[in-house]
Amino acid sequence: MKEIENVQNKSRKNMILDFIKNKDYRPLKLKELAIVLCVPKTERSEFYKVIDELALEKEIVITSKGKIMLEMDNYLDGIFLGTGRGFGFVTVEGKDDVFIPPNKTGGAIHKDEVRLKIISSSQRLRPNGKAKIEGEVVKILKRGFEEIVGVYQKDRNYGFVIPDEKKIGDDIYVPRSKSKGAVDGHKVVVKITKSADSEKNAEGEIVEILGHTNDPGVDVLSIVRQMQLPHSFEEEVNLQLEKIPDVVLEKEAVGRTDFRNEIMVTIDGEDTKDIDDAVSLKLLPNGNYLLGVHIADVTHYVRENSPLDKEAYKRGTSVYLADRVIPMLPHKLSNGICSLNANVDRLALSCVMEIDRQGTTVSHEICSSIINVDRRLTYTIVNDLVTDENSSYKEEYGEFLEMFMNMKSLSAVLREKRVKRGAIEFDFPESKIQVDKDGWPIDIKPYLRNVATGIIEEFMLAANESVAEEFFWLEVPFVFRSHEEPDSEKLKKMSEFISNFGYSLKGQSVHPRSIQALLSKIESTPEETIISRVVLRSFKQARYTPENLGHFGLSAKYYCHFTSPIRRYPDLEIHRIIKEHISGNLKGKRIDELKKVMPEICNNCCFTERRAESCEREVNSLKKAQFMSNKVGQEFEGIITSVTSWGIYVELPNTVEGMVSTNDLYDDFYTFMSDKMCYEGAKTKKIYRVGDTVKVELIRVNIFEKKIDFLFI
């Protein structure tokens, strides 16, 4: 019977396609097509189902106006990128961007997934040497923003929402009945109910009022909501939490390696609350080091496909913002039973490595364990202990001093080995924004790297590599952290640029050792900043992959993220795989299941990581603009970090970045030279290029747009 239905369905599809392919066919709406094809009303629902299937199979296109057309080569799917000036571009995977004129957007807004029709391809080349291709959006496949955040402006019988995202060009009309009682200046979340057309703005309804624009915390909350970050936990998650104990039960220790008598500590920042790694170290009779990296066993509490697991997967990562943390897991886990707090039993996954005096890991073991941390220390304390013979902390932490000194020695050996093999190390300043109780920035301080941060960094790298190598050779489904080597085209451009300074890189492909050698050569030279930034921009982004592609930046054959399961989902997934292997359950059908889902898991981890980075970047830009808002007229010294056709970007020592607009270059006529990343004055021959130290005056700050404008002194 089912075979007969399939034959009938195929026959209907062929009949419809034959009709649409006729040269005399003109696009019709669904109901019109049904009438023309004489489809009885009793069979209309079946007819509509066949049309939907043809659309899913991409045999036909249903336009935004509901008209049915034949799918042809000049129809493409992509992501619409707005500009705030009416027109936009559609990015299509594997193809050049397509320009969309203002009257051809089809009501699409920034980040919508759309179907477009190619309408022309100009022979006139753009500055990048590529032809200009124009298109028309014929259908919105999926909204990029389910909801939009903006400022509400009230009129007599209606209102408008001005989107925070400037690439959403037009305001959104809101009828009075759908305003939810919002008043002028409210930050709101609006849901689009009717797309824009050539005559009218998009229409929407307010679904949430976040507060007034001046209310403390609303600024950051607005960014969180606009980025569509999950920020509250569902009721079913809270119900699951109630069943999780606050202490480790004795029965949970059964079958685990017991490290409770091992001396171990945690070393973190002063304000860290979600502690997911502890370390132990002792010297073996043969002179080798026995390093233990003990990571919180989060998967014991976050079981696969449970409400907690689904929520963690959706979030992907904890997001650390200036005035708050949006955790991947609820505080009961992240700050409680999963956090490796001192003097309490905790469940862990331990990677114990024997490392020789040359930094080679001669053997390792990964096991389920139970631990009890002796002390919770900070980077500041440990650094003081290992660098100052007269440290004031000796009296309190003297019993750990020998272990810390051995940790210092081992981390130095590991780092030396890593640098020798070619691991690339950039030294760009990072900052921490301090805010008051209302979330207003009061200071921006650089993150301080020291011997203690280096100890933990090297130990985590060693564990991550050991775990990745073991599971690569086991040939089981896994989540690798991959960083591929740069594209040859980008390497060529980078080589051309550094040749201006008398440096070179040999060959079309390059080993990371060559990059590190270059960075060592330019250290402490005037061109260090400019070349370091150009090198970094030539790199690909690191990503999560089901295949082991190696890590170019670390010059590592095998690498993964194993050490932060409280705040990163890929680490959580890796722990799940490790435990299934340890228990003997990772075989047969289970391996097949994991192989199918691993690409999707990796893609989701990449997406959530990028989303979190974007949110952190936006919040930092906002807070830096707020911090500088009362400093207009003051003078600063900074470094040029980037030059573009529209302006020159300058970064101050506190990492605040602003722009000198080309409109504000008064003293000469300057020419932008993209190949040399500089501007040159026609008369004075004065040059502004990346890496130059300059003096600037702060002339404008726009907090709403997160813009800082400088003027060269």
XYZ file of C-alpha atoms in Angstrom:
713
model
C 0.000 0.000 0.000
C 2.835 2.390 0.946
C 4.587 1.665 -2.391
C 1.390 2.589 -4.292
C 1.175 5.886 -2.349
C 4.813 6.688 -3.175
C 4.182 6.043 -6.886
C 1.084 8.275 -6.816
C 3.005 11.005 -4.979
C 5.828 10.880 -7.530
C 3.313 11.060 -10.370
C 1.673 14.168 -8.839
C 5.068 15.843 -8.417
C 6.036 15.152 -12.033
C 2.710 16.508 -13.268
C 3.125 19.741 -11.264
C 6.746 20.167 -12.377
C 5.865 19.579 -16.031
C 3.230 22.308 -15.786
C 5.618 24.808 -14.102
C 8.406 24.041 -16.590
C 6.192 25.043 -19.504
C 7.610 28.167 -21.194
C 4.199 29.863 -20.996
C 3.894 29.399 -17.196
C 3.705 32.577 -15.123
C 4.216 32.369 -11.331
C 0.950 31.635 -9.512
C -0.052 31.558 -5.867
C -0.886 28.224 -4.255
C -4.661 28.557 -4.500
C -4.424 29.879 -8.072
C -2.282 26.917 -9.106
C -4.758 24.479 -7.528
C -7.618 26.059 -9.499
C -5.693 26.035 -12.800
C -4.774 22.377 -12.283
C -8.427 21.580 -11.439
C -7.596 20.108 -8.031
C -10.896 19.269 -6.216
C -11.377 21.006 -2.860
C -11.461 17.600 -1.156
C -7.896 16.940 -2.386
C -6.447 20.401 -1.723
C -4.708 19.437 1.545
C -2.910 16.579 -0.238
C -1.979 18.963 -3.074
C -0.554 21.490 -0.621
C 1.491 18.732 1.010
C 3.029 17.789 -2.364
C 3.916 21.452 -3.007
C 5.646 21.640 0.419
C 7.667 18.528 -0.397
C 8.760 19.975 -3.743
C 9.884 23.147 -1.949
C 11.836 21.146 0.647
C 13.469 19.181 -2.177
C 14.357 22.576 -3.754
C 12.567 21.623 -6.984
C 10.477 24.788 -6.678
C 10.664 28.159 -4.917
C 7.800 29.726 -2.951
C 8.514 33.461 -2.918
C 7.840 35.889 -0.061
C 4.612 36.846 -1.905
C 3.517 33.199 -2.014
C 4.121 32.655 -5.710
C 5.405 29.311 -6.956
C 8.368 29.278 -9.322
C 10.785 26.740 -10.697
C 14.031 26.324 -8.772
C 16.864 27.394 -11.088
C 20.612 27.954 -10.897
C 20.220 31.672 -10.247
C 18.462 31.073 -6.915
C 20.737 30.867 -3.886
C 20.309 30.582 -0.122
C 22.406 32.664 2.250
C 22.534 35.075 5.180
C 21.416 38.675 4.686
C 23.782 41.246 6.199
C 22.194 44.665 6.608
C 24.058 47.953 6.516
C 21.618 50.352 8.199
C 21.482 52.329 4.926
C 18.772 50.364 3.137
C 20.909 48.054 1.023
C 22.648 44.891 2.151
C 24.641 41.838 1.115
C 23.912 38.117 1.171
C 26.761 35.794 2.077
C 26.507 32.480 0.257
C 28.758 29.602 1.287
C 31.477 28.994 -1.286
C 30.492 32.023 -3.413
C 31.096 35.777 -3.536
C 28.776 38.062 -1.560
C 25.709 39.262 -3.460
C 24.711 42.945 -3.327
C 21.024 43.577 -2.546
C 19.695 47.038 -3.553
C 17.366 48.874 -1.117
C 14.216 48.051 -3.104
C 15.110 44.362 -3.449
C 15.516 43.285 0.191
C 12.080 41.649 0.376
C 11.640 42.831 3.962
C 14.758 40.959 5.121
C 16.674 42.343 8.073
C 20.202 41.753 9.371
C 21.132 38.062 9.839
C 17.950 36.651 8.223
C 18.416 33.418 6.280
C 17.058 34.193 2.824
C 16.570 32.853 -0.679
C 17.678 35.243 -3.399
C 17.504 35.498 -7.151
C 20.512 36.730 -9.128
C 19.348 39.681 -11.234
C 22.619 40.970 -12.711
C 26.374 40.562 -12.725
C 28.255 43.754 -13.497
C 31.398 43.623 -15.594
C 32.684 46.546 -13.533
C 35.126 45.176 -10.974
C 35.030 46.139 -7.315
C 38.229 47.270 -5.487
C 38.896 43.635 -4.489
C 39.054 42.645 -8.164
C 35.761 40.724 -8.184
C 32.667 41.419 -10.281
C 29.699 43.018 -8.539
C 26.792 40.562 -8.409
C 23.301 41.901 -7.634
C 20.357 39.959 -6.329
C 16.805 40.186 -5.038
C 15.509 38.505 -1.892
C 12.515 36.386 -2.899
C 11.872 34.680 0.431
C 12.840 34.898 4.099
C 13.625 31.313 5.140
C 14.384 31.967 8.794
C 14.572 35.049 10.950
C 18.053 35.808 12.242
C 16.488 37.615 15.172
C 13.358 36.050 16.601
C 13.153 39.142 18.769
C 14.810 42.556 18.529
C 15.987 44.807 21.364
C 15.654 48.560 21.092
C 14.452 51.840 22.575
C 10.718 52.559 22.522
C 9.475 55.947 21.331
C 5.817 56.694 21.906
C 3.542 58.727 19.651
C -0.167 59.482 20.128
C -1.731 56.198 19.065
C 1.291 54.121 18.257
C 5.014 53.849 18.841
C 8.311 52.856 17.257
C 11.209 50.708 18.427
C 14.649 51.982 17.399
C 16.797 48.809 17.193
C 20.071 48.692 19.139
C 21.543 46.762 16.218
C 22.371 49.555 13.758
C 22.479 47.111 10.824
C 18.716 46.789 11.194
C 18.118 49.975 9.259
C 14.501 50.986 9.917
C 12.495 51.488 13.082
C 9.791 48.932 13.888
C 6.206 50.191 14.031
C 4.247 49.094 17.123
C 0.449 49.579 17.345
C -0.729 51.000 20.651
C -2.591 47.766 21.477
C 0.689 45.831 21.243
C 2.925 48.199 23.216
C 2.573 46.369 26.568
C 2.333 49.783 28.279
C 5.877 50.844 27.328
C 6.791 54.516 27.679
C 9.416 56.738 26.058
C 12.960 55.563 26.834
C 12.062 52.000 27.784
C 14.419 49.312 26.536
C 12.107 46.680 25.074
C 12.109 43.379 23.234
C 9.922 43.449 20.121
C 8.780 40.515 18.004
C 8.197 41.193 14.298
C 4.655 40.281 13.237
C 4.697 41.739 9.710
C 7.693 42.170 7.394
C 8.591 45.518 5.870
C 7.791 46.311 2.252
C 8.643 49.157 -0.111
C 6.068 51.452 1.528
C 5.847 50.443 5.191
C 8.201 49.638 8.050
C 8.137 46.245 9.686
C 5.433 45.881 12.342
C 5.847 44.200 15.707
C 4.580 43.677 19.228
C 6.463 44.257 22.458
C 6.966 41.004 24.356
C 9.168 42.263 27.204
C 10.121 45.527 28.881
C 13.727 45.328 30.140
C 13.630 48.650 32.011
C 14.496 52.260 31.317
C 17.658 52.990 29.347
C 19.167 54.654 32.448
C 18.358 51.814 34.874
C 21.483 50.008 36.219
C 22.253 46.792 34.355
C 19.760 47.361 31.532
C 22.594 48.229 29.131
C 24.249 44.813 29.481
C 20.929 42.956 29.686
C 19.968 44.543 26.365
C 23.083 43.112 24.702
C 22.476 39.685 26.267
C 18.908 39.636 24.962
C 19.913 40.936 21.516
C 22.543 38.186 21.225
C 19.776 35.704 22.129
C 21.795 34.263 24.993
C 19.792 32.019 27.329
C 19.894 33.814 30.674
C 17.459 31.952 32.953
C 16.942 28.278 33.708
C 13.717 26.436 32.909
C 11.576 24.941 35.671
C 12.453 21.360 34.702
C 16.138 22.196 35.200
C 15.400 23.501 38.694
C 13.400 20.350 39.463
C 16.373 18.201 38.458
C 18.662 20.312 40.667
C 16.545 19.522 43.715
C 17.445 15.832 43.362
C 21.204 16.475 43.300
C 22.904 16.190 46.738
C 25.071 18.991 48.154
C 27.809 16.577 49.244
C 29.532 13.561 47.721
C 27.948 10.353 48.999
C 30.241 7.540 50.127
C 28.692 5.105 47.647
C 29.746 7.436 44.824
C 33.405 6.763 45.644
C 33.069 3.053 44.790
C 35.187 2.066 41.791
C 37.091 5.362 41.707
C 40.811 5.912 42.272
C 41.150 7.557 45.682
C 43.432 10.599 45.695
C 42.125 12.054 48.944
C 45.466 11.539 50.666
C 47.435 13.184 47.856
C 48.591 16.758 48.476
C 46.822 18.921 45.933
C 45.753 22.540 45.529
C 43.706 24.779 43.284
C 45.279 27.958 41.872
C 42.897 30.538 40.392
C 42.062 34.225 40.280
C 40.860 35.956 43.435
C 37.236 36.172 42.321
C 36.924 32.682 40.768
C 33.984 30.698 42.146
C 33.602 27.881 39.603
C 36.819 25.958 40.267
C 37.133 23.018 37.884
C 40.831 22.061 38.072
C 43.179 20.990 40.871
C 46.845 20.033 40.555
C 49.257 17.743 42.398
C 52.964 17.110 41.842
C 55.682 14.937 43.293
C 59.138 13.730 42.274
C 59.638 10.052 41.446
C 62.733 8.027 42.479
C 63.901 8.052 38.826
C 63.957 11.877 38.870
C 60.843 12.299 36.732
C 57.827 14.381 37.703
C 54.435 12.824 38.463
C 51.900 15.518 37.568
C 48.234 15.114 38.434
C 45.613 17.293 36.743
C 42.285 16.640 38.436
C 39.151 17.978 36.711
C 35.639 18.177 38.176
C 33.470 15.216 37.125
C 30.501 17.282 35.959
C 28.987 14.455 33.892
C 28.218 12.539 37.083
C 25.509 15.130 37.743
C 24.737 16.283 34.189
C 23.501 13.087 32.580
C 23.116 12.839 28.810
C 19.788 14.156 27.450
C 18.634 15.282 30.904
C 17.144 18.799 31.253
C 20.496 19.995 32.656
C 22.389 18.535 29.710
C 20.016 20.032 27.124
C 20.326 23.440 28.776
C 24.138 23.182 28.908
C 24.201 22.205 25.221
C 22.008 25.181 24.331
C 24.290 27.585 26.215
C 27.531 25.905 25.125
C 29.720 27.985 27.408
C 29.676 30.317 30.392
C 29.771 33.970 29.363
C 31.928 36.316 31.448
C 30.764 39.925 31.195
C 31.957 43.059 32.976
C 29.165 43.090 35.565
C 27.912 39.489 35.588
C 28.500 35.874 34.622
C 25.934 33.907 32.623
C 26.861 30.362 33.658
C 26.515 27.254 31.508
C 25.367 25.373 34.611
C 23.278 26.562 37.586
C 25.176 27.892 40.616
C 24.302 24.820 42.689
C 26.613 22.877 40.373
C 29.105 25.477 39.121
C 29.810 27.016 42.536
C 28.698 24.042 44.618
C 28.951 20.280 44.251
C 31.016 20.440 41.007
C 33.392 23.180 42.144
C 36.626 21.765 43.598
C 36.378 23.656 46.866
C 38.957 22.978 49.554
C 38.551 20.420 52.363
C 35.510 18.640 50.913
C 35.279 15.425 48.900
C 34.724 15.933 45.185
C 34.337 13.599 42.200
C 36.846 14.110 39.412
C 38.440 12.823 36.251
C 42.202 12.711 36.761
C 44.947 12.717 34.166
C 48.163 11.591 35.871
C 51.292 12.080 33.756
C 54.891 10.976 34.244
C 57.080 13.665 32.660
C 60.836 13.473 32.295
C 63.350 16.291 32.815
C 63.183 17.221 29.111
C 59.419 17.784 29.298
C 58.403 14.589 27.483
C 55.329 12.780 28.826
C 56.605 9.206 29.029
C 53.303 7.761 30.251
C 49.880 8.850 31.453
C 46.689 7.434 32.935
C 43.151 8.843 32.839
C 40.813 7.624 35.556
C 37.624 8.399 37.459
C 38.651 9.620 40.905
C 37.642 11.089 44.219
C 39.738 13.954 45.600
C 39.918 16.349 48.525
C 41.741 19.615 47.824
C 44.044 20.777 50.642
C 44.120 24.507 49.883
C 42.522 27.026 47.578
C 45.264 29.446 46.452
C 45.395 32.412 44.108
C 47.848 33.297 41.349
C 49.007 36.262 43.420
C 49.925 34.123 46.441
C 51.678 31.348 44.486
C 53.601 33.831 42.348
C 54.805 35.641 45.472
C 55.875 32.351 47.077
C 57.973 31.164 44.116
C 59.542 34.526 43.183
C 60.225 36.167 46.552
C 62.530 34.468 49.066
C 61.114 36.688 51.791
C 57.465 36.133 50.853
C 55.044 37.042 53.624
C 52.970 33.959 52.663
C 55.695 31.487 53.686
C 54.437 31.081 57.228
C 50.905 30.154 56.127
C 51.769 28.053 53.069
C 55.286 26.807 53.903
C 54.262 23.136 53.755
C 53.463 23.529 50.022
C 56.535 25.574 49.091
C 58.659 22.639 47.871
C 55.802 21.440 45.629
C 55.341 24.955 44.224
C 59.039 25.274 43.439
C 58.913 21.923 41.618
C 55.831 23.141 39.749
C 57.755 26.245 38.701
C 60.622 24.080 37.412
C 58.335 21.676 35.532
C 56.305 24.454 33.909
C 59.547 26.077 32.689
C 60.661 22.750 31.165
C 57.265 22.244 29.493
C 57.260 25.760 28.103
C 60.786 25.434 26.755
C 59.866 22.191 24.970
C 56.700 23.773 23.554
C 58.552 26.831 22.244
C 61.279 24.636 20.697
C 58.744 22.660 18.699
C 57.329 25.956 17.400
C 54.347 26.910 19.568
C 53.418 30.499 18.762
C 53.135 33.027 21.585
C 51.600 36.465 21.118
C 51.881 39.111 23.800
C 48.849 41.322 23.292
C 47.511 43.177 26.340
C 44.228 41.982 27.860
C 42.222 43.980 30.343
C 39.680 43.609 33.083
C 36.938 46.209 33.447
C 36.045 47.029 37.054
C 32.523 48.298 37.668
C 30.695 49.734 40.672
C 27.503 48.335 42.205
C 25.425 49.936 39.438
C 27.553 48.436 36.665
C 29.302 51.705 35.758
C 33.001 51.246 34.831
C 35.399 52.796 37.326
C 38.714 51.351 36.126
C 40.270 49.281 33.351
C 43.299 47.264 34.416
C 45.499 44.899 32.398
C 45.403 41.203 33.221
C 48.663 40.369 34.952
C 50.437 37.247 33.718
C 53.019 35.788 36.069
C 54.834 32.587 36.963
C 51.738 31.144 38.663
C 49.448 31.689 35.673
C 52.171 30.089 33.533
C 52.252 27.017 35.807
C 48.545 26.333 35.429
C 48.577 27.118 31.702
C 51.374 24.609 31.017
C 49.799 21.888 33.165
C 46.408 22.246 31.448
C 48.050 22.165 28.004
C 49.896 18.960 28.946
C 46.670 17.285 30.090
C 44.731 18.411 27.020
C 47.389 17.007 24.692
C 47.649 13.691 26.560
C 43.882 13.133 26.473
C 43.615 14.090 22.775
C 46.487 11.797 21.775
C 45.071 8.776 23.613
C 41.602 9.117 22.112
C 42.961 9.774 18.626
C 44.710 6.397 18.668
C 41.655 4.698 20.175
C 39.831 5.740 16.972
C 36.573 6.521 18.747
C 34.242 9.526 18.238
C 35.747 12.588 19.913
C 35.776 16.410 20.056
C 39.149 17.807 18.993
C 40.237 21.447 19.230
C 41.647 22.127 15.779
C 43.620 25.073 14.471
C 44.519 24.649 10.806
C 47.465 26.337 9.138
C 46.795 29.652 7.374
C 45.618 29.787 3.746
C 48.409 30.179 1.209
C 46.821 33.419 -0.054
C 46.877 34.982 3.414
C 50.427 33.746 3.989
C 51.476 35.360 0.713
C 49.958 38.720 1.708
C 51.566 38.480 5.136
C 54.961 37.673 3.581
C 54.651 40.633 1.218
C 53.837 42.935 4.112
C 56.692 41.864 6.420
C 59.141 42.109 3.510
C 58.660 45.904 3.789
C 60.520 45.619 7.115
C 63.252 43.298 5.833
C 61.770 40.023 7.164
C 60.742 36.915 5.234
C 59.031 33.547 5.523
C 60.086 30.768 3.183
C 57.737 28.586 1.142
C 54.011 28.607 0.306
C 53.197 26.674 3.475
C 54.862 27.475 6.759
C 55.673 25.637 9.980
C 54.627 27.372 13.213
C 58.310 27.305 14.222
C 58.995 29.829 11.431
C 56.259 32.119 12.746
C 57.640 31.926 16.295
C 61.154 32.595 14.995
C 59.823 35.735 13.297
C 58.086 36.875 16.496
C 61.331 36.334 18.412
C 63.261 38.423 15.858
C 60.884 41.374 16.120
C 60.698 41.331 19.927
C 61.349 44.802 21.394
C 61.639 46.372 17.913
C 59.488 49.355 16.795
C 57.688 47.110 14.296
C 56.812 44.365 16.829
C 53.188 45.425 17.317
C 52.396 45.946 13.646
C 53.909 42.632 12.483
C 52.397 40.639 15.377
C 48.928 41.920 14.496
C 49.349 41.194 10.784
C 50.545 37.658 11.592
C 47.578 37.049 13.906
C 45.086 38.293 11.299
C 46.466 35.795 8.792
C 45.533 32.874 11.053
C 42.353 30.834 10.871
C 40.043 30.597 13.869
C 40.443 27.577 16.112
C 37.343 25.366 16.130
C 35.883 22.125 17.436
C 35.981 19.217 14.978
C 35.197 15.479 15.071
C 38.454 14.885 13.152
C 41.928 15.547 14.513
C 43.324 18.349 12.340
C 46.150 19.341 14.693
C 46.711 22.698 16.364
C 48.901 25.040 14.305
C 49.239 27.753 16.957
C 50.412 25.301 19.616
C 52.365 23.237 17.081
C 50.575 20.212 18.551
C 49.646 17.042 16.654
C 46.776 16.324 19.039
C 44.755 18.764 21.087
C 41.380 19.012 22.833
C 39.623 20.884 25.623
C 39.394 18.593 28.656
C 40.016 20.879 31.621
C 36.921 23.130 31.945
C 33.689 21.064 31.963
C 31.911 23.491 34.337
C 32.049 26.276 31.759
C 32.513 24.593 28.325
C 30.272 21.975 26.718
C 32.991 20.357 24.537
C 34.906 19.468 27.719
C 31.704 18.009 29.155
C 31.183 15.872 26.043
C 34.794 14.674 26.178
C 34.366 13.627 29.825
C 31.297 11.625 28.822
C 33.288 9.801 26.129
C 36.211 9.147 28.512
C 33.948 7.673 31.186
C 32.174 5.435 28.688
C 35.565 4.181 27.521
C 36.713 3.546 31.101
C 33.512 1.607 31.860
C 33.803 -0.448 28.656
C 30.553 0.871 27.176
C 32.135 2.724 24.262
C 31.687 0.116 21.541
C 29.438 -1.115 18.741
C 26.097 0.640 18.537
C 27.155 3.416 20.920
C 30.132 4.320 18.715
C 27.827 4.469 15.679
C 25.432 6.761 17.563
C 28.224 9.130 18.594
C 29.698 9.231 15.074
C 26.361 10.488 13.750
C 25.902 13.271 16.315
C 29.522 14.390 16.768
C 29.603 16.812 13.773
C 26.461 18.536 15.046
C 27.859 18.742 18.590
C 31.096 20.280 17.283
C 29.217 22.810 15.146
C 27.032 23.822 18.079
C 30.081 24.253 20.334
C 31.666 26.514 17.689
C 28.462 28.548 17.325
C 27.970 29.093 21.055
C 31.651 29.979 21.489
C 31.447 32.653 18.758
C 28.186 33.975 20.202
C 29.726 34.323 23.669
C 32.815 36.046 22.233
C 30.590 38.505 20.334
C 28.605 39.283 23.474
C 31.749 39.797 25.565
C 33.201 42.039 22.848
C 30.025 44.158 22.641
C 29.817 44.586 26.421
C 33.504 45.517 26.637
C 33.050 48.115 23.872
C 30.062 49.578 25.727
C 31.854 49.748 29.073
C 34.952 51.286 27.520
C 32.809 53.966 25.871
C 31.132 54.646 29.218
C 34.523 54.811 30.942
C 35.820 57.383 28.434
C 32.618 59.464 28.305
C 33.805 61.966 30.972
C 37.312 62.335 29.512
C 36.519 64.356 26.355
C 39.281 66.921 25.762
C 41.975 64.853 27.510
C 45.150 63.781 25.700
C 46.519 60.231 25.515
C 49.366 58.253 24.016
C 48.484 55.128 22.067
C 49.443 52.739 19.283
C 47.868 52.550 15.822
C 46.320 49.084 15.622
C 44.544 49.224 12.273
C 44.125 51.435 9.210
C 41.077 51.355 6.952
C 39.692 53.416 4.107
C 37.452 55.268 6.583
C 39.858 55.874 9.472
C 42.811 55.005 11.673
C 42.284 53.010 14.888
C 44.343 53.846 17.968
C 44.593 51.702 21.122
C 45.505 53.186 24.501
C 47.608 51.285 27.098
C 44.385 50.371 28.970
C 43.142 48.613 25.753
C 40.514 51.286 24.967
C 40.354 51.684 21.189
C 39.083 54.682 19.248
C 39.230 55.969 15.693
C 40.671 59.012 13.965
C 38.292 59.579 11.042
C 39.695 60.459 7.625
C 37.451 63.550 7.889
C 39.558 64.670 10.853
C 42.929 64.521 9.044
C 43.185 68.285 8.480
C 46.895 69.008 8.040
C 47.401 67.347 4.641
C 45.794 65.271 1.901
C 46.401 61.651 2.921
C 46.380 58.611 0.638
C 45.335 55.215 2.019
C 47.798 52.459 1.008
C 46.202 49.128 1.916
C 49.222 47.014 0.909
C 51.447 48.831 3.421
C 48.630 49.382 5.973
C 49.297 53.095 6.224
C 48.269 56.629 5.247
C 50.785 58.968 3.612
C 50.506 62.762 3.369
C 50.886 64.252 -0.111
C 52.860 67.359 0.948
C 54.414 66.516 4.294
C 55.047 62.816 3.465
C 53.962 62.144 7.045
C 53.028 58.460 7.472
C 50.532 56.915 9.879
C 50.899 53.126 9.982
C 50.022 50.182 12.195
C 52.392 49.974 15.165
C 53.214 53.695 15.322
C 53.063 55.381 18.717
C 50.914 58.525 18.482
C 49.402 61.221 20.681
C 45.672 61.813 20.414
C 42.942 63.964 21.917
C 39.556 62.457 22.792
C 36.989 64.547 20.897
C 33.763 62.491 20.912
C 32.144 59.530 22.682
C 28.839 57.976 21.589
C 27.832 55.489 24.278
C 24.738 54.313 22.397
C 26.796 53.375 19.322
C 29.861 52.376 21.405
C 32.068 54.742 19.400
C 35.152 56.658 20.556
C 36.659 59.354 18.308
C 40.207 60.685 18.584
C 42.098 63.497 16.876
C 45.845 63.364 16.216
C 47.785 66.002 18.168
